[in-house]
Each structure stands twice: as C-alpha cells, then as structure tokens.
Coordinates of C-alpha atoms and ligand atoms in Angstrom, one line a residue:
M1455 CA -31.0 -0.3 3.0
V1456 CA -28.3 0.6 -0.6
K1457 CA -25.8 -2.7 -1.1
D1458 CA -22.0 -1.1 -2.2
K1459 CA -20.3 -1.4 -5.7
I1460 CA -17.0 -0.2 -4.9
L1461 CA -14.4 0.1 -7.6
V1462 CA -10.6 -0.3 -6.8
I1463 CA -8.4 1.4 -9.8
G1464 CA -5.0 0.1 -9.6
A1465 CA -6.3 -3.2 -8.9
S1466 CA -3.9 -5.3 -11.4
G1467 CA -1.1 -3.6 -8.7
Q1468 CA 0.6 -5.8 -5.7
I1469 CA -1.9 -4.6 -3.1
G1470 CA -4.8 -4.5 -5.9
V1471 CA -5.1 -8.0 -6.4
E1472 CA -5.2 -9.2 -3.0
L1473 CA -8.0 -6.4 -2.1
T1474 CA -9.7 -7.1 -4.6
L1475 CA -10.3 -10.7 -4.1
A1476 CA -10.6 -9.7 -0.6
L1477 CA -13.7 -6.8 -1.4
R1478 CA -15.1 -9.5 -3.4
K1479 CA -15.1 -11.9 -0.7
V1480 CA -16.2 -9.6 1.2
Y1481 CA -18.8 -7.4 -1.0
G1482 CA -19.6 -10.1 -3.5
N1483 CA -17.9 -10.9 -6.7
A1484 CA -20.7 -8.8 -9.1
N1485 CA -20.6 -5.7 -6.5
V1486 CA -16.3 -5.2 -7.1
V1487 CA -15.3 -3.3 -9.5
A1488 CA -11.9 -3.8 -10.6
S1489 CA -9.8 -1.1 -13.0
D1490 CA -6.0 -0.8 -14.5
L1491 CA -4.7 0.8 -17.3
R1492 CA -3.0 -2.2 -18.1
E1493 CA -4.5 -5.8 -18.6
E1494 CA -6.8 -7.7 -16.1
N1495 CA -4.1 -9.4 -14.0
D1496 CA -4.9 -13.4 -14.2
L1497 CA -5.5 -14.2 -10.7
L1498 CA -8.8 -11.6 -11.1
K1499 CA -10.2 -13.1 -14.4
G1500 CA -13.1 -15.1 -14.0
T1501 CA -13.6 -13.6 -10.4
G1502 CA -15.4 -10.8 -11.5
P1503 CA -15.7 -7.7 -13.7
Y1504 CA -13.4 -6.0 -15.0
V1505 CA -12.8 -2.3 -16.1
S1506 CA -9.9 -1.0 -18.9
L1507 CA -9.7 2.6 -17.0
D1508 CA -6.9 5.4 -17.0
V1509 CA -7.3 7.7 -13.1
M1510 CA -6.0 9.9 -15.4
N1511 CA -9.0 10.7 -17.6
K1512 CA -10.9 12.5 -14.9
E1513 CA -14.5 12.2 -17.8
M1514 CA -14.2 8.0 -18.4
L1515 CA -13.5 8.4 -14.4
H1516 CA -16.4 9.8 -13.6
V1517 CA -18.7 8.2 -16.7
Q1518 CA -18.3 4.9 -15.2
V1519 CA -18.2 5.8 -11.1
I1520 CA -22.4 6.5 -12.7
R1521 CA -22.6 4.6 -15.5
Q1522 CA -21.8 1.0 -12.3
N1523 CA -23.3 2.9 -9.3
I1524 CA -19.9 3.3 -7.6
T1525 CA -21.3 4.0 -3.9
Q1526 CA -17.0 3.0 -2.6
I1527 CA -13.3 3.5 -4.6
Y1528 CA -10.4 2.5 -3.7
L1529 CA -7.4 3.9 -5.2
L1530 CA -3.7 2.5 -6.0
A1531 CA -2.8 3.9 -8.7
A1532 CA 0.6 5.3 -7.9
I1533 CA 4.2 5.6 -9.0
L1534 CA 6.3 4.2 -6.3
S1535 CA 9.5 5.6 -4.3
A1536 CA 12.0 3.9 -6.5
T1537 CA 10.8 4.6 -9.5
G1538 CA 9.1 7.9 -8.9
E1539 CA 13.3 9.1 -8.2
K1540 CA 13.6 8.3 -12.1
N1541 CA 10.7 9.7 -13.5
P1542 CA 9.3 12.6 -10.6
N1543 CA 6.9 15.1 -12.8
L1544 CA 5.2 11.3 -14.1
A1545 CA 5.2 10.3 -10.1
W1546 CA 4.0 13.6 -8.5
N1547 CA 1.7 14.1 -11.9
L1548 CA 0.1 10.7 -11.1
N1549 CA 0.2 10.5 -7.1
M1550 CA -1.8 14.6 -7.2
Q1551 CA -3.1 14.4 -9.8
G1552 CA -5.0 10.9 -9.3
L1553 CA -6.4 11.7 -5.7
L1554 CA -6.9 14.8 -7.0
N1555 CA -10.0 13.5 -9.8
V1556 CA -11.5 9.9 -7.5
L1557 CA -12.0 13.3 -4.3
D1558 CA -13.7 15.7 -6.8
I1559 CA -16.0 12.5 -8.1
A1560 CA -15.9 11.5 -4.9
R1561 CA -17.8 15.1 -3.4
E1562 CA -19.9 15.8 -7.0
E1563 CA -21.7 11.7 -6.4
Q1564 CA -21.6 11.1 -2.8
I1565 CA -19.6 8.5 -3.0
H1566 CA -20.0 6.9 0.7
K1567 CA -16.0 5.8 1.2
V1568 CA -12.7 6.3 0.2
Y1569 CA -9.6 4.2 0.8
W1570 CA -6.4 6.1 -0.3
P1571 CA -3.2 4.4 1.8
S1572 CA -0.1 6.8 1.9
S1573 CA 3.1 5.6 3.2
I1574 CA 6.1 5.1 5.4
A1575 CA 7.8 7.5 2.7
V1576 CA 6.1 10.5 3.6
F1577 CA 8.3 10.3 6.9
G1578 CA 12.2 11.6 6.5
P1579 CA 15.7 11.8 8.3
A1580 CA 14.3 14.5 10.7
S1581 CA 12.2 12.2 11.3
P1582 CA 12.5 10.0 15.0
K1583 CA 13.9 6.8 14.4
I1584 CA 12.3 4.2 16.4
N1585 CA 9.1 4.1 17.2
C1586 CA 8.4 7.0 14.9
P1587 CA 5.1 9.0 16.1
Q1588 CA 1.6 9.4 14.3
Q1589 CA 1.9 13.2 14.6
T1590 CA 5.9 13.6 14.5
I1591 CA 8.0 16.2 12.7
I1592 CA 8.2 14.7 8.3
E1593 CA 10.0 16.2 6.6
P1594 CA 10.1 13.6 3.0
I1595 CA 13.2 13.7 0.9
T1596 CA 11.4 11.6 -2.3
V1597 CA 8.9 12.3 -4.5
Y1598 CA 6.7 10.0 -3.9
G1599 CA 7.1 11.0 0.5
I1600 CA 5.9 14.6 -0.4
S1601 CA 3.3 12.8 -3.2
K1602 CA 1.8 11.7 -0.2
Y1603 CA 2.0 13.7 3.0
A1604 CA 0.2 16.5 0.6
G1605 CA -2.6 13.4 -0.4
E1606 CA -2.7 13.4 2.3
F1607 CA -3.4 16.5 3.2
W1608 CA -6.2 17.0 0.6
C1609 CA -7.6 13.8 2.0
N1610 CA -8.3 16.0 5.3
Y1611 CA -9.3 18.7 3.3
Y1612 CA -11.5 16.9 1.8
H1613 CA -13.0 15.3 4.6
H1614 CA -13.3 18.3 7.1
R1615 CA -14.6 21.2 3.8
Y1616 CA -16.8 18.3 2.1
G1617 CA -17.9 15.6 4.0
V1618 CA -15.7 13.0 2.2
D1619 CA -15.5 9.7 4.1
V1620 CA -11.6 9.6 2.8
R1621 CA -9.7 7.6 4.4
S1622 CA -6.3 6.2 4.8
L1623 CA -3.1 4.2 5.9
R1624 CA 0.6 4.4 6.1
Y1625 CA 1.7 1.2 5.1
P1626 CA 5.1 0.1 5.6
G1627 CA 6.8 -2.0 2.5
L1628 CA 4.4 -5.1 2.0
I1629 CA 5.3 -8.7 1.4
S1630 CA 3.4 -10.7 -0.5
Y1631 CA 3.6 -14.0 -2.9
K1632 CA 0.8 -13.7 -5.5
S1633 CA 1.3 -10.8 -8.0
A1634 CA 5.1 -8.5 -7.9
P1635 CA 6.0 -5.5 -6.3
G1636 CA 6.0 -2.0 -8.4
G1637 CA 9.0 -0.1 -8.1
G1638 CA 9.5 0.2 -4.2
T1639 CA 13.0 1.1 -2.1
T1640 CA 11.3 -2.3 0.2
D1641 CA 11.2 -4.9 -2.5
Y1642 CA 14.1 -6.9 -1.7
A1643 CA 12.3 -8.2 1.0
I1644 CA 9.9 -10.2 -2.0
E1645 CA 12.5 -11.0 -4.6
I1646 CA 14.9 -12.2 -1.9
F1647 CA 12.4 -14.8 -1.1
H1648 CA 12.4 -15.7 -4.8
S1649 CA 16.4 -16.1 -5.4
A1650 CA 16.5 -18.1 -2.0
L1651 CA 14.3 -20.7 -3.7
E1652 CA 15.0 -21.0 -7.4
E1653 CA 19.0 -19.5 -7.3
K1654 CA 20.3 -19.8 -3.1
K1655 CA 21.6 -17.0 -3.3
Y1656 CA 20.5 -12.9 -3.5
T1657 CA 22.4 -9.4 -4.3
C1658 CA 20.2 -7.4 -2.2
F1659 CA 20.6 -3.6 -3.1
L1660 CA 20.6 -1.6 0.6
K1661 CA 22.9 -3.0 3.2
E1662 CA 22.8 -5.6 5.4
D1663 CA 22.4 -3.8 8.6
T1664 CA 18.9 -1.4 7.3
Y1665 CA 16.2 -1.8 9.5
L1666 CA 12.8 -0.9 8.3
P1667 CA 9.2 -1.2 8.5
M1668 CA 7.4 -4.3 6.9
M1669 CA 3.4 -5.9 6.6
Y1670 CA 3.3 -8.9 5.6
M1671 CA -0.1 -8.5 2.7
P1672 CA -2.6 -10.8 4.4
D1673 CA -2.2 -7.7 7.9
A1674 CA -2.3 -5.5 4.7
I1675 CA -5.5 -6.2 4.1
K1676 CA -6.3 -6.8 7.5
A1677 CA -5.7 -3.6 8.2
T1678 CA -7.7 -1.6 5.4
L1679 CA -11.0 -3.7 5.3
S1680 CA -10.5 -2.9 10.3
L1681 CA -10.2 1.0 9.4
M1682 CA -12.9 1.1 5.8
E1683 CA -15.7 -1.2 8.4
A1684 CA -15.0 1.0 11.4
P1685 CA -17.8 3.4 12.4
Q1686 CA -17.1 7.4 11.8
E1687 CA -17.3 8.2 14.9
L1688 CA -13.7 6.0 15.4
I1689 CA -11.4 7.6 13.0
T1690 CA -9.9 10.8 15.1
V1691 CA -7.5 10.6 11.9
R1692 CA -7.6 11.7 8.4
T1693 CA -4.5 12.3 7.4
S1694 CA -3.4 9.1 7.2
Y1695 CA -3.0 6.9 10.6
N1696 CA 0.7 5.0 11.3
V1697 CA 0.1 1.3 11.0
A1698 CA 3.2 -1.3 12.1
A1699 CA 3.4 -5.1 11.9
I1700 CA 7.6 -6.1 12.2
S1701 CA 10.6 -4.2 10.9
F1702 CA 14.0 -5.9 10.1
S1703 CA 17.3 -5.9 8.2
P1704 CA 18.3 -7.8 5.3
K1705 CA 20.9 -9.6 7.3
E1706 CA 18.3 -10.4 10.0
I1707 CA 15.7 -11.4 6.7
A1708 CA 18.2 -13.2 6.0
A1709 CA 18.9 -15.7 8.6
A1710 CA 15.2 -16.3 8.6
I1711 CA 15.3 -17.6 5.1
Q1712 CA 18.5 -19.8 6.0
Q1713 CA 16.6 -22.2 9.0
H1714 CA 14.3 -22.9 5.4
I1715 CA 17.2 -22.8 2.9
P1716 CA 20.3 -23.3 4.9
D1717 CA 22.7 -23.0 1.9
F1718 CA 21.0 -19.3 0.5
S1719 CA 23.4 -17.2 0.8
I1720 CA 23.5 -13.1 0.3
A1721 CA 25.6 -10.3 -0.6
Y1722 CA 25.3 -6.8 -0.8
Q1723 CA 25.3 -4.3 -3.3
P1724 CA 23.8 -0.4 -2.1
D1725 CA 22.5 1.3 -5.0
Y1726 CA 20.3 4.5 -4.6
R1727 CA 18.2 2.6 -2.6
Q1728 CA 20.0 3.5 0.1
T1729 CA 19.8 7.6 0.4
I1730 CA 15.7 6.4 0.4
A1731 CA 15.5 3.3 2.8
N1732 CA 18.3 5.6 4.8
S1733 CA 15.5 8.1 5.1
W1734 CA 12.9 6.7 6.8
P1735 CA 12.4 5.5 10.1
Q1736 CA 12.8 1.9 11.0
S1737 CA 10.2 1.1 13.0
I1738 CA 6.8 2.6 13.6
D1739 CA 4.6 3.3 16.2
D1740 CA 0.8 2.9 15.5
S1741 CA -1.0 2.9 19.0
T1742 CA -3.6 6.0 17.9
A1743 CA -4.5 2.7 15.1
R1744 CA -4.5 -0.2 17.9
N1745 CA -6.5 2.4 20.5
D1746 CA -9.4 3.7 17.7
W1747 CA -10.4 0.4 15.4
N1748 CA -8.6 -2.1 17.3
W1749 CA -5.1 -3.2 15.0
K1750 CA -3.4 -5.7 15.6
P1751 CA -0.7 -7.6 13.2
D1752 CA -1.1 -11.5 13.1
F1753 CA 2.0 -11.8 11.4
N1754 CA 6.2 -12.2 12.7
L1755 CA 8.5 -12.3 10.9
E1756 CA 9.2 -15.6 11.3
L1757 CA 5.3 -16.5 11.0
M1758 CA 6.2 -14.8 7.3
T1759 CA 9.0 -16.2 6.2
A1760 CA 7.4 -19.8 6.8
D1761 CA 4.4 -19.1 4.9
M1762 CA 6.4 -17.1 1.6
I1763 CA 8.5 -20.1 1.8
D1764 CA 5.5 -22.6 1.7
N1765 CA 3.1 -20.9 -1.1
L1766 CA 5.8 -20.0 -3.5
K1767 CA 7.1 -23.6 -3.0
A1768 CA 3.6 -24.7 -3.9
P1769 CA 1.4 -22.5 -4.4
N1770 CA -2.3 -22.5 -3.5
V1771 CA -4.1 -19.2 -4.6
Ligands
NAD3032 P1 1.8 -1.6 -8.0 O1 2.6 -0.1 -8.6 O2 1.7 -2.8 -7.8 O3 0.0 -1.2 -8.4 C1 -0.4 0.2 -9.6 C2 -1.3 -0.2 -10.7 O4 -2.2 0.9 -10.4 C3 -0.6 -0.6 -11.2 O5 -1.0 -2.2 -12.0 C4 -1.0 -0.1 -12.0 O6 -0.8 -0.3 -14.1 C5 -1.9 0.9 -12.1 N1 -2.2 2.3 -12.7 C6 -1.3 3.6 -12.7 N2 -0.9 4.5 -13.3 C7 -2.3 4.5 -13.6 C8 -3.4 4.9 -14.3 N3 -3.5 6.4 -14.6 N4 -5.0 5.0 -14.3 C9 -5.1 3.2 -13.6 N5 -4.5 2.8 -12.6 C10 -2.9 2.9 -13.3 O7 1.7 -0.5 -6.0 P2 1.2 -1.0 -4.5 O8 2.8 -2.1 -4.4 O9 -0.2 -2.4 -5.5 O10 0.2 0.1 -3.9 C11 -0.7 0.7 -4.7 C12 -1.2 2.2 -3.2 O11 -0.2 1.5 -2.2 C13 -0.2 2.8 -4.1 O12 -0.6 4.0 -3.8 C14 1.1 2.6 -3.1 O13 1.9 4.1 -3.4 C15 0.7 2.6 -1.3 N6 1.7 1.6 -0.6 C16 2.1 0.7 -0.8 C17 3.2 -0.1 -1.2 C18 4.4 -1.7 -0.4 O14 4.9 -1.7 -0.2 N7 3.2 -2.1 -1.7 C19 3.5 0.1 0.5 C20 3.2 1.8 1.0 C21 2.3 2.5 0.2
AKB3033 C1 8.0 1.9 -1.3 O1 9.2 1.2 -1.4 O2 8.5 2.7 -2.1 C2 7.1 1.2 -0.8 C3 6.0 1.9 0.1 C4 7.1 1.7 1.5 O3 5.6 3.1 0.0 N1 7.3 -0.2 -0.7

C-alpha cells in the first residue's frame, strides 16, 4: 500500500497549526508537509517539514507536489469575511484561484484526496435563521461567502467531472487558543477570552443578542479528520457539509466567562461586522453529516469556556 504524504497549505493560520499537528500524529511527522506564505508558526517548528509556498503560484505548487510525492492536499489559505470586505478583489482572487490551482493539480497528479473548508458564510439573509438546513436558499452578501459558495460548486464539479475526491465542511466560527484568528466576524469569541484574562473587560464589535453558530477547535479537527477518513461511499455531499456544535450570543459567552472571572465586564460597540453577522444563520442543522459519517461534537459552551480559560492561564501546548 502506498503511504500517504500530505501537503497543508496555509499551515501557519488558526486552523492550519492545529490541523497540521493532528495530521502529524496520525500520519507521522515526516509525512505531513506544512506550507504557508508567511513564516512557519512557532508551534510547528521542529515537528516536521515546512516549505514556503504561495498557492497563487501554480507552477511552484505543482513542483512541490511532485518533488514531495504528495498524495493528499489540505487547502486552508483564504481571506476571511471581515478582511474580505476591506479588499473584495484580493479575497475573490485568493479564495477562487487558490482553489482552482489545487483542484487542477489534484486532477493532473491523481492526488488521492483534497480537503477544502467552506463556511456558514455561504448563507445569507434569506436563509432560515434557526437550524439552517443542508439544502436551502443560499444568497451570501459578502465576497467571502460568494467565494465559498462558488468554491463548493467547483469542488462538486471536479468530483463529478474528473473524479477528484475533494471533501468539504461548512465550518461555523472556530474558537481556539493556540494560534490567532485571521480576520473573521466570529473572532470576537476568541478576543473576549484574551481581554477577560488580561483586562477583565471587553468591548464587543457585535450586539449582545447576536447569535451565531460556533465550534471549539478540537471539535473542528475531529470533524475534519472524520470526514477525510470516511469511506468514499458514505460521502453523499460533494459541495460542503453543514457541521454544528454550539450557538450563543456575546451576552451568553460573557456570562459563561463570568462563572470563572466574576468581575469580568462587557460593553458593546457594533461596527461593520454586525451587518455580516446579521446575514448569517443563528444555528445550523447538521443531520446529514451526523447520518453520513457519524458526526457529533464534544464541547458545549460551558466545557469550551472552562478549557479555553485553563489553557490561556497556563499554556500547555
Ligand atoms: P487564517 O487566516 O488564520 O489562516 C490562513 C493562512 O493562509 C495564513 O497563515 C496565511 O498566511 C495563509 N495564506 C494566505 N495567503 C496565502 C497564499 N497565497 N499562499 C499560501 N498561504 C497563504 O485562516 P483560518 O481561520 O485558519 O481558516 C482556514 C480556512 O478555514 C479558510 O478557508 C477559512 O475560510 C476556513 N474557515 C475558517 C473559519 C474560522 O472560524 N477560522 C470558519 C469557517 C471557515
Ligand atoms: C468568519 O467569521 O469569517 C469565519 C467564518 C465563519 O467563516 N470565522
């Protein structure tokens, strides 16, 4: 049997660091090549191979795939919702061309599997707010959401037309303590922990009653590995699977933090990100993922809050 060799593109980012470390545990350090446009994240240093790579440079990407005998690609490089609204052209170019470069090379080099994340940002104001289903009205209003929706259909196309085994999840907002988030609307749910511990107060850029779908990073890593390990015949969605874990508002997460830090206080100063948040569902129906490959999250709001605070107080990475 041929041993898999994995390339992670965007490995120094919020998900990339933790996913690379998790993949290295499963496949062996030497078999997971981390890559990014920026420098290697400190947490990755000494844990396995790293190459500097721009996903927009298709030739260089192709050379690396051949040189390193890559058989699986995880593409994480993207511009997220809030940063995307500041530079829509850049977001569209990176999010679309990066994906097309990877899909083309996967087809040409017969890469065994490709992973590419989508987002709850594909949904728009006309989508159902509560338990938003797998298949529904999808009319995103951000350039990020448009790029994710188009990307989902490129994945579907490459699978059906060329047989590329590309798999995808629509992640909710991801909460983690190991590496910093990269410019999303849900980033408040990470900033709030740092501010609570450092200053005992936080000014939130969303209103107190803004409910959004969220997930703790260990659950996101678990979902990603489960999807990628599932037998092909169980995968019925070739656009992107809804996955869900927790849904809360800034007021609710502040109350959960106050259970640990009683004198923590929160204020609200909504900005342009409020419009983005208002366009997304408040909760997601992920029954297709649960039925197809047994998806189930481990963390609720209380467990996640306790774990975040423990780890930020006494880093143990
Ligand atoms: P991030 O911004 O933290 O990381 C992205 C990484 O890609 C960065 O390290 C960046 O340097 C790198 N990168 C940017 N341009 C590149 C290029 N041209 N070539 C190579 N690398 C480049 O983002 P993240 O939060 O880790 O998100 C990863 C993926 O997951 C993205 O597709 C994002 O849309 C998706 N996602 C994230 C969340 C979330 O809450 N974090 C939610 C839904 C979907
Ligand atoms: C963002 O807020 O842009 C991301 C996402 C939900 O895709 N966290």
